[in-house]
């Protein structure tokens, strides 16, 4: 029996500095730190869960911040290199101004 998927449950990524990871997703993007646990394969590494206020499936983005490994990541076949968030169209100017005020590069596309 095949069960239909209702969509993506969550995305997991690697990060560097744990505090910078939290600061960006909570203080800049306004997501909630829904859960902080450890990587069960490496209990010396955090596993952060960011999402909406209830932690609803489809809103979660998780990170394993590794700072002391000394290894730089490299792009691999099939690897996701860009993550996007949806926002209401009327809020685009707000986000542009907010990100630019924090010296975060913003690319504006016209015609959409």
CSV table of N, CA, C and O in Angstrom, one decimal:
chain,number,residue,atom,x,y,z
A,1,UNK,N,0.8,-1.2,0.0
A,1,UNK,CA,0.0,0.0,0.0
A,1,UNK,C,0.9,1.2,0.0
A,1,UNK,O,1.8,1.4,0.8
A,2,UNK,N,0.6,2.2,-0.9
A,2,UNK,CA,1.4,3.4,-1.0
A,2,UNK,C,0.6,4.5,-0.3
A,2,UNK,O,-0.6,4.7,-0.6
A,3,UNK,N,1.3,5.2,0.6
A,3,UNK,CA,0.7,6.4,1.3
A,3,UNK,C,1.1,7.7,0.6
A,3,UNK,O,2.3,7.9,0.4
A,4,UNK,N,0.2,8.5,0.3
A,4,UNK,CA,0.5,9.8,-0.4
A,4,UNK,C,1.2,10.7,0.7
A,4,UNK,O,0.8,10.8,1.8
A,5,UNK,N,2.2,11.4,0.2
A,5,UNK,CA,2.9,12.4,1.1
A,5,UNK,C,2.1,13.7,1.0
A,5,UNK,O,1.6,14.1,-0.1
A,6,UNK,N,2.0,14.4,2.1
A,6,UNK,CA,1.3,15.7,2.1
A,6,UNK,C,2.3,16.8,1.9
A,6,UNK,O,2.0,18.0,2.0
A,7,UNK,N,3.6,16.5,1.7
A,7,UNK,CA,4.6,17.5,1.4
A,7,UNK,C,5.8,17.3,2.3
A,7,UNK,O,6.0,16.3,2.9
A,8,UNK,N,6.7,18.3,2.2
A,8,UNK,CA,7.9,18.2,3.0
A,8,UNK,C,7.7,18.4,4.5
A,8,UNK,O,7.0,19.4,4.9
A,9,UNK,N,8.2,17.6,5.3
A,9,UNK,CA,8.1,17.7,6.7
A,9,UNK,C,9.1,18.8,7.3
A,9,UNK,O,8.7,19.7,8.0
A,10,UNK,N,10.3,18.6,6.9
A,10,UNK,CA,11.4,19.6,7.3
A,10,UNK,C,12.6,19.5,6.4
A,10,UNK,O,12.7,18.5,5.7
A,11,UNK,N,13.4,20.5,6.5
A,11,UNK,CA,14.7,20.5,5.8
A,11,UNK,C,15.8,20.5,6.9
A,11,UNK,O,15.7,21.2,7.9
A,12,UNK,N,16.9,19.8,6.6
A,12,UNK,CA,18.0,19.8,7.6
A,12,UNK,C,19.3,20.3,6.8
A,12,UNK,O,19.5,19.9,5.7
A,13,UNK,N,20.0,21.1,7.5
A,13,UNK,CA,21.3,21.7,6.9
A,13,UNK,C,22.4,21.7,7.9
A,13,UNK,O,22.2,21.5,9.1
A,14,UNK,N,23.6,21.9,7.4
A,14,UNK,CA,24.7,22.1,8.2
A,14,UNK,C,25.0,23.6,8.4
A,14,UNK,O,24.6,24.4,7.6
A,15,UNK,N,25.5,23.9,9.6
A,15,UNK,CA,25.8,25.3,9.9
A,15,UNK,C,27.2,25.4,10.6
A,15,UNK,O,27.7,24.4,10.9
A,16,UNK,N,27.6,26.6,10.7
A,16,UNK,CA,28.9,26.9,11.4
A,16,UNK,C,28.6,27.2,12.9
A,16,UNK,O,28.1,26.3,13.6
A,17,UNK,N,28.9,28.4,13.3
A,17,UNK,CA,28.8,28.8,14.7
A,17,UNK,C,27.3,28.7,15.2
A,17,UNK,O,26.4,29.3,14.6
A,18,UNK,N,27.1,27.9,16.3
A,18,UNK,CA,25.7,27.7,16.8
A,18,UNK,C,25.0,29.0,17.1
A,18,UNK,O,23.8,29.2,16.8
A,19,UNK,N,25.7,30.0,17.8
A,19,UNK,CA,25.1,31.2,18.2
A,19,UNK,C,24.7,32.1,17.0
A,19,UNK,O,23.6,32.7,16.9
A,20,UNK,N,25.6,32.1,16.0
A,20,UNK,CA,25.3,32.9,14.8
A,20,UNK,C,24.1,32.2,14.0
A,20,UNK,O,23.2,32.9,13.5
A,21,UNK,N,24.0,30.9,14.1
A,21,UNK,CA,22.8,30.2,13.5
A,21,UNK,C,21.5,30.6,14.1
A,21,UNK,O,20.6,31.0,13.5
A,22,UNK,N,21.5,30.6,15.5
A,22,UNK,CA,20.3,31.0,16.2
A,22,UNK,C,20.0,32.5,16.0
A,22,UNK,O,18.9,32.8,15.7
A,23,UNK,N,21.0,33.3,16.0
A,23,UNK,CA,20.8,34.8,15.9
A,23,UNK,C,20.2,35.1,14.5
A,23,UNK,O,19.2,35.9,14.4
A,24,UNK,N,20.6,34.4,13.4
A,24,UNK,CA,20.1,34.7,12.1
A,24,UNK,C,18.6,34.2,12.0
A,24,UNK,O,17.8,35.0,11.6
A,25,UNK,N,18.4,33.0,12.3
A,25,UNK,CA,17.0,32.5,12.1
A,25,UNK,C,16.0,33.0,13.1
A,25,UNK,O,14.8,33.2,12.8
A,26,UNK,N,16.4,33.4,14.3
A,26,UNK,CA,15.5,33.9,15.3
A,26,UNK,C,15.4,35.4,15.2
A,26,UNK,O,14.3,36.0,15.0
A,27,UNK,N,16.6,36.1,15.3
A,27,UNK,CA,16.6,37.6,15.4
A,27,UNK,C,16.4,38.2,14.1
A,27,UNK,O,15.8,39.3,14.0
A,28,UNK,N,16.9,37.7,13.0
A,28,UNK,CA,16.8,38.3,11.7
A,28,UNK,C,15.5,37.9,11.0
A,28,UNK,O,14.7,38.7,10.6
A,29,UNK,N,15.3,36.5,10.9
A,29,UNK,CA,14.1,36.0,10.1
A,29,UNK,C,12.9,35.9,11.0
A,29,UNK,O,11.8,35.8,10.5
A,30,UNK,N,13.0,35.9,12.3
A,30,UNK,CA,11.8,35.9,13.2
A,30,UNK,C,11.2,34.5,13.4
A,30,UNK,O,10.1,34.4,13.8
A,31,UNK,N,12.0,33.5,13.0
A,31,UNK,CA,11.5,32.1,13.3
A,31,UNK,C,11.6,31.8,14.8
A,31,UNK,O,12.4,32.5,15.5
A,32,UNK,N,11.0,30.8,15.2
A,32,UNK,CA,11.1,30.4,16.6
A,32,UNK,C,12.0,29.2,16.8
A,32,UNK,O,12.0,28.3,15.9
A,33,UNK,N,12.9,29.2,17.8
A,33,UNK,CA,13.7,28.1,18.1
A,33,UNK,C,12.7,27.1,18.8
A,33,UNK,O,12.4,27.2,20.0
A,34,UNK,N,12.2,26.2,18.0
A,34,UNK,CA,11.2,25.2,18.5
A,34,UNK,C,11.7,24.2,19.4
A,34,UNK,O,11.1,23.8,20.4
A,35,UNK,N,13.0,23.8,19.1
A,35,UNK,CA,13.6,22.7,19.9
A,35,UNK,C,15.1,22.7,19.8
A,35,UNK,O,15.6,23.1,18.7
A,36,UNK,N,15.8,22.4,20.9
A,36,UNK,CA,17.2,22.3,20.8
A,36,UNK,C,17.5,21.0,21.5
A,36,UNK,O,17.2,20.7,22.6
A,37,UNK,N,18.2,20.1,20.7
A,37,UNK,CA,18.5,18.8,21.2
A,37,UNK,C,20.0,18.5,20.7
A,37,UNK,O,20.7,19.4,20.4
A,38,UNK,N,20.4,17.3,20.7
A,38,UNK,CA,21.7,16.9,20.2
A,38,UNK,C,21.5,16.0,19.0
A,38,UNK,O,20.5,15.3,18.8
A,39,UNK,N,22.6,15.9,18.2
A,39,UNK,CA,22.7,15.0,17.1
A,39,UNK,C,22.9,13.6,17.7
A,39,UNK,O,23.9,13.4,18.4
A,40,UNK,N,22.0,12.7,17.5
A,40,UNK,CA,22.1,11.4,18.2
A,40,UNK,C,23.3,10.6,17.7
A,40,UNK,O,23.8,9.7,18.4
A,41,UNK,N,23.8,10.9,16.5
A,41,UNK,CA,25.0,10.2,16.0
A,41,UNK,C,26.3,10.9,16.5
A,41,UNK,O,27.4,10.3,16.4
A,42,UNK,N,26.2,12.1,17.0
A,42,UNK,CA,27.3,12.9,17.5
A,42,UNK,C,26.8,13.7,18.6
A,42,UNK,O,26.5,14.9,18.4
A,43,UNK,N,26.7,13.2,19.8
A,43,UNK,CA,26.1,13.9,20.9
A,43,UNK,C,26.8,15.2,21.4
A,43,UNK,O,26.3,15.9,22.3
A,44,UNK,N,27.9,15.5,20.8
A,44,UNK,CA,28.6,16.7,21.1
A,44,UNK,C,28.2,17.9,20.2
A,44,UNK,O,28.7,19.0,20.3
A,45,UNK,N,27.3,17.6,19.3
A,45,UNK,CA,26.8,18.6,18.4
A,45,UNK,C,25.3,18.8,18.6
A,45,UNK,O,24.5,17.9,18.7
A,46,UNK,N,24.9,20.1,18.6
A,46,UNK,CA,23.5,20.5,18.7
A,46,UNK,C,22.7,20.1,17.5
A,46,UNK,O,23.3,19.9,16.4
A,47,UNK,N,21.4,20.0,17.7
A,47,UNK,CA,20.5,19.9,16.6
A,47,UNK,C,19.4,20.9,16.9
A,47,UNK,O,18.6,20.7,17.8
A,48,UNK,N,19.4,22.0,16.1
A,48,UNK,CA,18.4,23.1,16.3
A,48,UNK,C,17.2,22.9,15.3
A,48,UNK,O,17.4,22.6,14.2
A,49,UNK,N,16.0,23.2,15.9
A,49,UNK,CA,14.8,23.1,15.1
A,49,UNK,C,14.2,24.5,15.1
A,49,UNK,O,13.8,25.0,16.1
A,50,UNK,N,14.0,25.1,13.9
A,50,UNK,CA,13.4,26.4,13.8
A,50,UNK,C,12.1,26.3,13.0
A,50,UNK,O,12.0,25.4,12.1
A,51,UNK,N,11.1,27.0,13.3
A,51,UNK,CA,9.8,26.9,12.6
A,51,UNK,C,8.8,27.9,13.1
A,51,UNK,O,9.1,28.9,13.8
A,52,UNK,N,7.5,27.7,12.8
A,52,UNK,CA,6.5,28.6,13.3
A,52,UNK,C,6.3,28.3,14.8
A,52,UNK,O,6.9,27.4,15.4
A,53,UNK,N,5.4,29.1,15.4
A,53,UNK,CA,5.2,29.0,16.8
A,53,UNK,C,4.7,27.7,17.3
A,53,UNK,O,4.9,27.4,18.5
A,54,UNK,N,4.1,26.8,16.5
A,54,UNK,CA,3.7,25.5,16.9
A,54,UNK,C,4.5,24.4,16.4
A,54,UNK,O,4.3,23.2,16.8
A,55,UNK,N,5.5,24.7,15.6
A,55,UNK,CA,6.4,23.6,15.1
A,55,UNK,C,5.7,22.7,14.1
A,55,UNK,O,5.9,21.5,14.0
A,56,UNK,N,4.8,23.3,13.3
A,56,UNK,CA,4.0,22.5,12.4
A,56,UNK,C,4.8,21.9,11.3
A,56,UNK,O,5.8,22.6,10.8
A,57,UNK,N,4.6,20.7,10.9
A,57,UNK,CA,5.3,20.1,9.7
A,57,UNK,C,5.2,21.0,8.5
A,57,UNK,O,4.2,21.6,8.3
A,58,UNK,N,6.3,21.1,7.8
A,58,UNK,CA,6.3,22.0,6.6
A,58,UNK,C,6.9,23.3,6.9
A,58,UNK,O,7.2,24.1,6.0
A,59,UNK,N,7.0,23.7,8.2
A,59,UNK,CA,7.6,25.0,8.6
A,59,UNK,C,8.9,24.8,9.2
A,59,UNK,O,9.6,25.8,9.6
A,60,UNK,N,9.4,23.6,9.4
A,60,UNK,CA,10.6,23.3,10.2
A,60,UNK,C,11.8,23.3,9.3
A,60,UNK,O,11.9,22.7,8.3
A,61,UNK,N,12.9,24.0,9.8
A,61,UNK,CA,14.2,23.9,9.2
A,61,UNK,C,15.1,23.6,10.4
A,61,UNK,O,15.1,24.2,11.4
A,62,UNK,N,15.9,22.5,10.2
A,62,UNK,CA,16.8,22.1,11.3
A,62,UNK,C,18.3,22.3,10.9
A,62,UNK,O,18.6,22.3,9.7
A,63,UNK,N,19.2,22.4,11.9
A,63,UNK,CA,20.6,22.6,11.6
A,63,UNK,C,21.4,21.8,12.6
A,63,UNK,O,21.1,21.7,13.7
A,64,UNK,N,22.5,21.3,12.0
A,64,UNK,CA,23.6,20.7,12.8
A,64,UNK,C,24.8,21.7,12.7
A,64,UNK,O,25.4,21.8,11.7
A,65,UNK,N,25.0,22.5,13.8
A,65,UNK,CA,26.1,23.4,13.7
A,65,UNK,C,27.4,22.7,14.1
A,65,UNK,O,27.6,22.3,15.3
A,66,UNK,N,28.4,22.6,13.2
A,66,UNK,CA,29.7,22.1,13.5
A,66,UNK,C,30.7,23.1,13.3
A,66,UNK,O,31.0,23.6,12.2
A,67,UNK,N,31.4,23.5,14.4
A,67,UNK,CA,32.4,24.6,14.4
A,67,UNK,C,33.8,24.1,14.5
A,67,UNK,O,34.7,24.7,13.9
A,68,UNK,N,34.1,23.0,15.1
A,68,UNK,CA,35.4,22.6,15.4
A,68,UNK,C,36.0,21.5,14.5
A,68,UNK,O,37.0,20.9,14.7
A,69,UNK,N,35.2,21.1,13.4
A,69,UNK,CA,35.7,20.0,12.6
A,69,UNK,C,36.8,20.4,11.7
A,69,UNK,O,37.6,19.6,11.3
A,70,UNK,N,36.9,21.7,11.3
A,70,UNK,CA,38.0,22.1,10.4
A,70,UNK,C,37.8,21.7,9.0
A,70,UNK,O,38.7,22.0,8.1
A,71,UNK,N,36.8,21.0,8.7
A,71,UNK,CA,36.5,20.6,7.3
A,71,UNK,C,35.5,21.6,6.6
A,71,UNK,O,34.5,21.9,7.2
A,72,UNK,N,35.8,22.0,5.5
A,72,UNK,CA,34.9,22.9,4.7
A,72,UNK,C,34.0,22.0,3.9
A,72,UNK,O,34.4,21.0,3.3
A,73,UNK,N,32.7,22.4,3.8
A,73,UNK,CA,31.8,21.6,2.9
A,73,UNK,C,32.1,21.9,1.5
A,73,UNK,O,32.8,22.8,1.1
A,74,UNK,N,31.6,21.0,0.6
A,74,UNK,CA,31.7,21.2,-0.8
A,74,UNK,C,30.4,20.7,-1.4
A,74,UNK,O,29.7,19.8,-0.9
A,75,UNK,N,30.1,21.4,-2.5
A,75,UNK,CA,28.8,21.0,-3.2
A,75,UNK,C,28.9,19.7,-3.8
A,75,UNK,O,30.0,19.3,-4.4
A,76,UNK,N,27.8,18.9,-3.7
A,76,UNK,CA,27.8,17.6,-4.2
A,76,UNK,C,26.6,17.4,-5.2
A,76,UNK,O,25.7,18.2,-5.2
A,77,UNK,N,26.6,16.3,-5.9
A,77,UNK,CA,25.6,16.0,-6.8
A,77,UNK,C,24.2,15.9,-6.1
A,77,UNK,O,24.1,15.2,-5.1
A,78,UNK,N,23.3,16.7,-6.6
A,78,UNK,CA,21.9,16.6,-6.0
A,78,UNK,C,21.8,17.4,-4.7
A,78,UNK,O,20.7,17.4,-4.1
A,79,UNK,N,22.8,18.1,-4.3
A,79,UNK,CA,22.8,18.9,-3.0
A,79,UNK,C,22.0,20.2,-3.2
A,79,UNK,O,22.1,20.9,-4.3
A,80,UNK,N,21.2,20.5,-2.2
A,80,UNK,CA,20.5,21.8,-2.2
A,80,UNK,C,21.5,22.9,-1.9
A,80,UNK,O,22.2,22.8,-0.9
A,81,UNK,N,21.5,24.0,-2.7
A,81,UNK,CA,22.5,25.1,-2.4
A,81,UNK,C,21.7,26.4,-2.1
A,81,UNK,O,22.4,27.3,-1.7
A,82,UNK,N,20.4,26.4,-2.3
A,82,UNK,CA,19.6,27.6,-2.0
A,82,UNK,C,18.3,27.2,-1.3
A,82,UNK,O,17.7,26.2,-1.7
A,83,UNK,N,18.0,27.9,-0.3
A,83,UNK,CA,16.7,27.7,0.4
A,83,UNK,C,15.9,29.0,0.4
A,83,UNK,O,16.5,30.0,0.6
A,84,UNK,N,14.7,28.9,0.1
A,84,UNK,CA,13.8,30.1,-0.1
A,84,UNK,C,12.7,30.0,0.9
A,84,UNK,O,12.2,28.9,1.3
A,85,UNK,N,12.2,31.1,1.4
A,85,UNK,CA,11.1,31.3,2.2
A,85,UNK,C,10.0,32.0,1.5
A,85,UNK,O,10.3,33.0,0.8
A,86,UNK,N,8.8,31.7,1.6
A,86,UNK,CA,7.6,32.4,1.1
A,86,UNK,C,7.2,33.5,2.0
A,86,UNK,O,7.1,33.2,3.3
A,87,UNK,N,6.9,34.6,1.5
A,87,UNK,CA,6.3,35.7,2.3
A,87,UNK,C,5.2,36.3,1.5
A,87,UNK,O,5.2,36.3,0.3
A,88,UNK,N,4.2,36.9,2.2
A,88,UNK,CA,3.2,37.6,1.4
A,88,UNK,C,3.8,38.7,0.6
A,88,UNK,O,4.7,39.4,1.0
A,89,UNK,N,3.2,38.9,-0.6
A,89,UNK,CA,3.8,39.8,-1.6
A,89,UNK,C,3.8,41.2,-1.0
A,89,UNK,O,4.8,42.0,-1.2
A,90,UNK,N,2.8,41.6,-0.2
A,90,UNK,CA,2.8,43.0,0.3
A,90,UNK,C,3.9,43.2,1.4
A,90,UNK,O,4.1,44.4,1.7
A,91,UNK,N,4.5,42.2,1.8
A,91,UNK,CA,5.6,42.3,2.8
A,91,UNK,C,7.0,42.4,2.2
A,91,UNK,O,8.0,42.5,3.0
A,92,UNK,N,7.1,42.3,0.9
A,92,UNK,CA,8.5,42.3,0.3
A,92,UNK,C,9.3,43.5,0.6
A,92,UNK,O,10.5,43.4,0.9
A,93,UNK,N,8.7,44.7,0.6
A,93,UNK,CA,9.4,45.9,0.9
A,93,UNK,C,9.9,45.9,2.3
A,93,UNK,O,11.1,46.3,2.6
A,94,UNK,N,9.1,45.4,3.2
A,94,UNK,CA,9.5,45.3,4.6
A,94,UNK,C,10.7,44.5,4.7
A,94,UNK,O,11.7,44.8,5.4
A,95,UNK,N,10.7,43.3,4.1
A,95,UNK,CA,11.9,42.3,4.2
A,95,UNK,C,13.1,42.9,3.5
A,95,UNK,O,14.2,42.7,4.0
A,96,UNK,N,12.9,43.6,2.4
A,96,UNK,CA,14.0,44.2,1.7
A,96,UNK,C,14.7,45.2,2.6
A,96,UNK,O,15.9,45.2,2.8
A,97,UNK,N,13.9,46.1,3.2
A,97,UNK,CA,14.5,47.1,4.1
A,97,UNK,C,15.1,46.5,5.3
A,97,UNK,O,16.2,46.9,5.8
A,98,UNK,N,14.5,45.5,5.9
A,98,UNK,CA,15.0,44.8,7.1
A,98,UNK,C,16.3,44.2,6.8
A,98,UNK,O,17.3,44.4,7.6
A,99,UNK,N,16.4,43.4,5.8
A,99,UNK,CA,17.7,42.7,5.5
A,99,UNK,C,18.8,43.7,5.1
A,99,UNK,O,19.9,43.6,5.5
A,100,UNK,N,18.4,44.7,4.3
A,100,UNK,CA,19.5,45.7,3.9
A,100,UNK,C,19.9,46.5,5.1
A,100,UNK,O,21.1,46.8,5.2
A,101,UNK,N,19.1,46.8,6.1
A,101,UNK,CA,19.5,47.5,7.3
A,101,UNK,C,20.5,46.7,8.1
A,101,UNK,O,21.2,47.2,9.0
A,102,UNK,N,20.5,45.4,7.9
A,102,UNK,CA,21.4,44.4,8.6
A,102,UNK,C,22.6,44.1,7.8
A,102,UNK,O,23.3,43.1,8.1
A,103,UNK,N,22.7,44.8,6.7
A,103,UNK,CA,23.8,44.6,5.7
A,103,UNK,C,23.8,43.2,5.1
A,103,UNK,O,24.9,42.5,4.9
A,104,UNK,N,22.6,42.7,4.8
A,104,UNK,CA,22.4,41.4,4.2
A,104,UNK,C,22.0,41.7,2.7
A,104,UNK,O,21.1,42.4,2.5
A,105,UNK,N,22.7,41.1,1.8
A,105,UNK,CA,22.5,41.3,0.4
A,105,UNK,C,21.1,40.9,0.0
A,105,UNK,O,20.7,39.8,0.4
A,106,UNK,N,20.4,41.7,-0.8
A,106,UNK,CA,19.1,41.4,-1.3
A,106,UNK,C,19.1,41.6,-2.8
A,106,UNK,O,19.6,42.6,-3.4
A,107,UNK,N,18.6,40.6,-3.5
A,107,UNK,CA,18.4,40.6,-5.0
A,107,UNK,C,16.9,40.8,-5.2
A,107,UNK,O,16.1,40.0,-4.8
A,108,UNK,N,16.6,41.8,-6.0
A,108,UNK,CA,15.2,42.1,-6.3
A,108,UNK,C,14.9,41.8,-7.8
A,108,UNK,O,15.6,42.2,-8.6
A,109,UNK,N,13.9,40.9,-8.0
A,109,UNK,CA,13.5,40.6,-9.3
A,109,UNK,C,12.2,41.3,-9.7
A,109,UNK,O,11.4,41.5,-8.8
A,110,UNK,N,12.1,41.8,-10.9
A,110,UNK,CA,10.9,42.5,-11.3
A,110,UNK,C,10.1,41.6,-12.2
A,110,UNK,O,10.6,40.6,-12.8
A,111,UNK,N,8.8,41.9,-12.3
A,111,UNK,CA,7.9,41.2,-13.2
A,111,UNK,C,7.2,40.0,-12.5
A,111,UNK,O,6.4,39.3,-13.2
A,112,UNK,N,7.4,39.7,-11.3
A,112,UNK,CA,6.7,38.6,-10.7
A,112,UNK,C,5.5,39.0,-9.9
A,112,UNK,O,5.4,40.1,-9.4
